[in-house]
CSV table of C-alpha atoms in Angstrom, one decimal:
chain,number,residue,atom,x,y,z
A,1,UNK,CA,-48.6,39.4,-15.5
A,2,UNK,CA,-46.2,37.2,-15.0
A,3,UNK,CA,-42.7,37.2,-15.8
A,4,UNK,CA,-40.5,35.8,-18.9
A,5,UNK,CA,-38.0,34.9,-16.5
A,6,UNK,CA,-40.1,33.0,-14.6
A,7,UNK,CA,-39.5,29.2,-13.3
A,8,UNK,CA,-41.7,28.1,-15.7
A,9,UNK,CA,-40.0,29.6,-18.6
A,10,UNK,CA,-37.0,27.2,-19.2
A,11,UNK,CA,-33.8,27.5,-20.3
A,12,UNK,CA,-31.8,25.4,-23.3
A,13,UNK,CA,-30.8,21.8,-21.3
A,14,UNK,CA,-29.3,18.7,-22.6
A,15,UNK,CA,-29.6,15.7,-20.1
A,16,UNK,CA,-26.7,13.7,-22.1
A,17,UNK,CA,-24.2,16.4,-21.6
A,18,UNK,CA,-25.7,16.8,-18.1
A,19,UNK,CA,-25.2,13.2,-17.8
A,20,UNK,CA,-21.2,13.3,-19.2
A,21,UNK,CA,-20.3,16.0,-17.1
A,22,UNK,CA,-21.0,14.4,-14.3
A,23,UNK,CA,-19.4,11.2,-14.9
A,24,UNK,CA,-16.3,12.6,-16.2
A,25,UNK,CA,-15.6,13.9,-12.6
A,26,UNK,CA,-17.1,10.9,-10.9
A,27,UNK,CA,-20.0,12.4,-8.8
A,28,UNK,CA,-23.1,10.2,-8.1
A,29,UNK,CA,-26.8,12.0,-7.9
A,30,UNK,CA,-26.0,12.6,-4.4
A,31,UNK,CA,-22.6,14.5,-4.6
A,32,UNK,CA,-24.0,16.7,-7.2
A,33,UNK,CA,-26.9,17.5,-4.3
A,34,UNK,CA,-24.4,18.4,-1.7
A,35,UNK,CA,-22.8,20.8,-4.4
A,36,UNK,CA,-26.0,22.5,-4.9
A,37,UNK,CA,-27.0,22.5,-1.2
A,38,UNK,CA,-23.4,24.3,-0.6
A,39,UNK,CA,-24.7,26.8,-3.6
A,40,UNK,CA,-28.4,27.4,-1.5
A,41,UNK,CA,-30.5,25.2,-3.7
A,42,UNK,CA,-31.9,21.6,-2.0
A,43,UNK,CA,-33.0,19.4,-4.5
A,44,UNK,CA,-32.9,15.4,-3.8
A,45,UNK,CA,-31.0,12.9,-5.9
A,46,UNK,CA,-34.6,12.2,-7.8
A,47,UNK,CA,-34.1,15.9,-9.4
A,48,UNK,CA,-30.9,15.3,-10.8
A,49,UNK,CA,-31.6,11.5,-12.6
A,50,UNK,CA,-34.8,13.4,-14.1
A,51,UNK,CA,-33.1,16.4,-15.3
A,52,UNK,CA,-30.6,13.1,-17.4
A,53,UNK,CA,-33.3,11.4,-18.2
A,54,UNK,CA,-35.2,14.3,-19.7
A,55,UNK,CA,-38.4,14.1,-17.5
A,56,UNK,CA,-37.9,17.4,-16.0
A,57,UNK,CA,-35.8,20.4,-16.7
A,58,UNK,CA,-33.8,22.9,-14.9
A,59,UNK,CA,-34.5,26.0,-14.3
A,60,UNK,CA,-32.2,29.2,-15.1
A,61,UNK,CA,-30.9,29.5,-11.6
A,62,UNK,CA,-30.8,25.4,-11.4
A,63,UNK,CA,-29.1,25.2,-14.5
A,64,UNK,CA,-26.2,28.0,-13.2
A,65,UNK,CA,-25.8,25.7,-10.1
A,66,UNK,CA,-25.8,23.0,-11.9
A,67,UNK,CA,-23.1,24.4,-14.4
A,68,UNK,CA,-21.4,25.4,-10.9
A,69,UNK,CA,-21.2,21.8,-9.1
A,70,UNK,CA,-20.2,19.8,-12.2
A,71,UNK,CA,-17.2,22.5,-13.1
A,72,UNK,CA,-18.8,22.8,-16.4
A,73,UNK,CA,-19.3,25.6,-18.8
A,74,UNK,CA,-23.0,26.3,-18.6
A,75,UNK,CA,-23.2,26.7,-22.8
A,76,UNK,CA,-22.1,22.9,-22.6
A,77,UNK,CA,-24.8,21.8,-20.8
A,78,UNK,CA,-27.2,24.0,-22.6
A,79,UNK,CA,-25.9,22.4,-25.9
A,80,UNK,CA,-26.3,25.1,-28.2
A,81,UNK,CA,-24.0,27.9,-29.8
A,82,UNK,CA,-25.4,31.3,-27.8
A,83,UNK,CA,-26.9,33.1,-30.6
A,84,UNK,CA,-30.1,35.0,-29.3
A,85,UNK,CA,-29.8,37.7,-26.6
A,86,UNK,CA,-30.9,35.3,-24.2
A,87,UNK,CA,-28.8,32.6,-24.7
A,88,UNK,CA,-25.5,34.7,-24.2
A,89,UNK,CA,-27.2,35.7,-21.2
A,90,UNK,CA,-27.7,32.4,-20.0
A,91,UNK,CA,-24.4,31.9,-21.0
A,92,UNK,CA,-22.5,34.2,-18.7
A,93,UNK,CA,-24.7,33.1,-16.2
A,94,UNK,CA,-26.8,36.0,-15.9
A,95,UNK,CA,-29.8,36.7,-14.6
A,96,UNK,CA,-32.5,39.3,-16.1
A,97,UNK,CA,-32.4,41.3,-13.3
A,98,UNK,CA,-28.9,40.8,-12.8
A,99,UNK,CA,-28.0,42.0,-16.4
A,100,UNK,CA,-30.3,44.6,-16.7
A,101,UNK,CA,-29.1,46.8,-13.3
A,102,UNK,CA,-25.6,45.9,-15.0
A,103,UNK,CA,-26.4,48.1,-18.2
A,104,UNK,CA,-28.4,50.4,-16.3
A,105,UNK,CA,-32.1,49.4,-18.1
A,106,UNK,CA,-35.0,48.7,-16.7
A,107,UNK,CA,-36.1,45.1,-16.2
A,108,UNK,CA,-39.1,45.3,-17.8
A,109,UNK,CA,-37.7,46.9,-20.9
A,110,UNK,CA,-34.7,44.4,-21.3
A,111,UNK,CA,-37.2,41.2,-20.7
A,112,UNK,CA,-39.2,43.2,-23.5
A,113,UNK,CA,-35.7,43.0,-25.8
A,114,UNK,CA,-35.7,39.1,-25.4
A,115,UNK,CA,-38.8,38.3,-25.9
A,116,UNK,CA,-39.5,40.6,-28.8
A,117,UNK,CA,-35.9,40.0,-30.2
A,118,UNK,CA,-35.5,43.5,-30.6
A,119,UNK,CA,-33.3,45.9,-29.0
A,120,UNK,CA,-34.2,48.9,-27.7
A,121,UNK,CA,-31.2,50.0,-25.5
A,122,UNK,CA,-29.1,53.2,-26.0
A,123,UNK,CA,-25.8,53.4,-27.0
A,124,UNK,CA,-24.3,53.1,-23.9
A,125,UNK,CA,-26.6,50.5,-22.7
A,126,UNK,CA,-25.6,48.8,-25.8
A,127,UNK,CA,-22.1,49.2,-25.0
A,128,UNK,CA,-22.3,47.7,-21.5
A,129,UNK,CA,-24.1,45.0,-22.9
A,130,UNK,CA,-21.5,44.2,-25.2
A,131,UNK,CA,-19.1,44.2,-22.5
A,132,UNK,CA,-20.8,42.1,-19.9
A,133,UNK,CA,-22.0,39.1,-22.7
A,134,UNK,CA,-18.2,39.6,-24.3
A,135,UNK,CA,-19.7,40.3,-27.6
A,136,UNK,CA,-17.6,42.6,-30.3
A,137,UNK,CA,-19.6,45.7,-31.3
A,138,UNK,CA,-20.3,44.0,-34.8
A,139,UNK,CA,-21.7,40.9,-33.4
A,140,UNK,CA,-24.7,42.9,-32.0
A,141,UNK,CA,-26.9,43.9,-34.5
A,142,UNK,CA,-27.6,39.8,-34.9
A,143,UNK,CA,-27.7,39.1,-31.1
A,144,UNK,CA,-30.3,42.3,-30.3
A,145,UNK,CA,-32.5,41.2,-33.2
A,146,UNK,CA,-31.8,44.0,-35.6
A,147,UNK,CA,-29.4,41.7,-38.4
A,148,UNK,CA,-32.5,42.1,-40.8
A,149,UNK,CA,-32.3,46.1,-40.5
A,150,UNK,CA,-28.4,45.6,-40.7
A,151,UNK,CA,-28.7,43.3,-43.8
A,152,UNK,CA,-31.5,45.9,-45.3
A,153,UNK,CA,-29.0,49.1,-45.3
A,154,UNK,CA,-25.9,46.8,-46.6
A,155,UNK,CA,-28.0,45.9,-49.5
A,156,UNK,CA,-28.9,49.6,-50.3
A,157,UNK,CA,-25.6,50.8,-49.6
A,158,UNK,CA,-23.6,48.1,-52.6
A,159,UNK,CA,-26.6,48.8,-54.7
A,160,UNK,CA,-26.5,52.5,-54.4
A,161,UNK,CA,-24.7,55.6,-52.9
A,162,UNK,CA,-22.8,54.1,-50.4
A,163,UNK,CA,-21.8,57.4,-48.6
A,164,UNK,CA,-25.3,58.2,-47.2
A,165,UNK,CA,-25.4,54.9,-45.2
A,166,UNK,CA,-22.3,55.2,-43.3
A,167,UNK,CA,-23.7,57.4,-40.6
A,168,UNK,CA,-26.7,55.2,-40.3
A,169,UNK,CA,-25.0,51.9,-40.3
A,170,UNK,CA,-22.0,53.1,-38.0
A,171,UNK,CA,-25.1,53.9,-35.3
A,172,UNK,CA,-26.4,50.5,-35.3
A,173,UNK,CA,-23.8,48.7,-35.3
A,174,UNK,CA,-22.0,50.8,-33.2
A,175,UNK,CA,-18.6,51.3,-34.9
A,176,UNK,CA,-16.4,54.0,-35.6
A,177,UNK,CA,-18.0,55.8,-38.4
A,178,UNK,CA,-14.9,56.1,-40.5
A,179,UNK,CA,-14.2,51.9,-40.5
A,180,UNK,CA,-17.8,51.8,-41.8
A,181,UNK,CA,-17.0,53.7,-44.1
A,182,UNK,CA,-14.3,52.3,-45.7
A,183,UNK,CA,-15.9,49.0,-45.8
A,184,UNK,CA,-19.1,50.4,-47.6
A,185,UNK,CA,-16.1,51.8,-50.4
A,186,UNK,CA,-15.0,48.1,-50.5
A,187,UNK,CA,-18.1,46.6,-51.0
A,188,UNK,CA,-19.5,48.6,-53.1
A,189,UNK,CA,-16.5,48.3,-55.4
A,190,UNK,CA,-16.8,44.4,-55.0
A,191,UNK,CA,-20.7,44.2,-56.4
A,192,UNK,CA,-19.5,47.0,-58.8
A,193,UNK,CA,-17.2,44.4,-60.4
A,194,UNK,CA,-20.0,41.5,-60.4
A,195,UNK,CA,-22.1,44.1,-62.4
A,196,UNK,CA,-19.4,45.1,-64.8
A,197,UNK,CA,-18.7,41.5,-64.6
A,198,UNK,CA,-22.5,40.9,-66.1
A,199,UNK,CA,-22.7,43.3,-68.1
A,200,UNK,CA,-19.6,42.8,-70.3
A,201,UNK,CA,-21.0,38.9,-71.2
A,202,UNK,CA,-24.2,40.3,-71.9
A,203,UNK,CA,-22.6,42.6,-74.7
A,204,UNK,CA,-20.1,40.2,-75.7
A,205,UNK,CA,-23.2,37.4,-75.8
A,206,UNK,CA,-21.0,34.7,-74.5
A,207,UNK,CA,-24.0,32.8,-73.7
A,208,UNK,CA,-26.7,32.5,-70.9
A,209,UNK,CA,-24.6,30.1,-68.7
A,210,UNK,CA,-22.0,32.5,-68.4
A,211,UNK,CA,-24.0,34.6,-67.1
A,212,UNK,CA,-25.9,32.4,-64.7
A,213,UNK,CA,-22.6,31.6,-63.1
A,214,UNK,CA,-21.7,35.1,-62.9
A,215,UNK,CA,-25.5,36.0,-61.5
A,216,UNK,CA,-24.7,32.8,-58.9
A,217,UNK,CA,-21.5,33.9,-58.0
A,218,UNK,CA,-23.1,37.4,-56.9
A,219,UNK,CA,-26.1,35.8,-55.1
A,220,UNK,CA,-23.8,33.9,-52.9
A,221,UNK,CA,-21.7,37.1,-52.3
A,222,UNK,CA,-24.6,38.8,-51.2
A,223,UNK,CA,-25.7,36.1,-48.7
A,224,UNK,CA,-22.4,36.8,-47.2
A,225,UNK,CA,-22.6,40.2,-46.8
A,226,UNK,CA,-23.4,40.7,-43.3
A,227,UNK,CA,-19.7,38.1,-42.8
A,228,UNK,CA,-17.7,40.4,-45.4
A,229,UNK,CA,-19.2,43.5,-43.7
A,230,UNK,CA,-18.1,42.1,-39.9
A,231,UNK,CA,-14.8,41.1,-41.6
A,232,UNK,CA,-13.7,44.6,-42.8
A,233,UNK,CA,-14.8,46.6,-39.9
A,234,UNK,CA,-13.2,44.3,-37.3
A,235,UNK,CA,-9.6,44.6,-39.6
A,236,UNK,CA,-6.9,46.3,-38.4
């Protein structure tokens, strides 16, 4: 079976910024070889004008030496905003393997969390993973794959009895149990007021388009809820 991490399985790569990088220090194809020959990979000057030109792409540990020789953050050349497990990886210039004796888990079972998009890790794992990709405890749930779950127990907690969820939310997003808590309270209160809000027009029949709005307004609130959620926990 072979491996996700592979050199056939590629990483993010943009030959423009690949291309502006090196110009901006003033390497030719060639200089950018002798970098990576100093960094223990040999590639000719051919390598490098495909890799700009898009007919070929780095690998993960090209890509790091690449990132390496042209004194440029790898998430530059990668052209994206790390959002996925594996892209923050990439990021930091980890490999798999690398990463995963870090945390303490076993390769297979952290190659198993990218691909599936799902974490798996325990608490402490998930806390040494937070530390080595420089992620705040509230930004994991959406990195490790579980922001659905996350997003699933907001919405029960605003729409019902808050209290019950703390515990359960405080253990996956791995916060103090007490700050979870007191954001629940808040947000409870806030879709408490849309519903009041709702319900007072409806008596008062001031018409369907007040209503609408108000039924808008507390749509949008909700598609924000995982932001508001981050927002009060990470408060002083």
């Amino acid at each position: 079976m072979s491996s996700p991490y592979s050199s056939a399985s590629y990483p993010p790569f943009s030959p423009a910024e690949a291309k502006a990088a090196r110009l901006r220090i003033g390497l030719s194809h060639g200089h950018v070889c002798a970098h990576l020959a100093q960094l223990g990979l040999h590639r000719p000057p051919e390598t490098i004008l495909a890799w700009e030109s898009g007919a070929a792409r780095p690998t993960e540990a090209e890509l790091f030496a690449l990132a390496d020789a042209l004194w440029c953050p790898t998430p530059i050349l990668m052209a994206v905003r790390p959002r996925t497990l594996r892209e923050h990886r990439l990021a930091r210039q980890f490999t798999a393997e690398r990463l995963a004796r870090r945390i303490g888990m076993p390769v297979e079972a952290y190659a198993r969390a990218e691909t599936d998009h799902h974490w798996t890790g325990t608490d402490h794992q998930t806390l040494l993973l937070a530390d080595a990709l420089g992620l705040a405890p509230a930004e994991v749930p959406a990195v490790a794959g579980l922001a659905g779950e996350l997003v699933g127990l907001l919405r029960q907690a605003v729409e019902g009895r808050w209290k019950q969820y703390a515990a359960p939310l405080a253990q996956l997003a791995r916060l103090d149990e007490g700050r979870v808590a007191g954001a629940l309270r808040t947000l409870h209160q806030e879709y408490a007021a849309f519903n009041e809000r709702y319900l007072g027009h409806l008596v008062a029949r001031t018409g369907d388009e007040r209503l609408r709005e108000i039924a808008t307004d507390r749509a949008a609130w909700l598609r924000t809820l995982p932001d508001r959620f981050r927002h009060l926990t990470e408060g002083d």
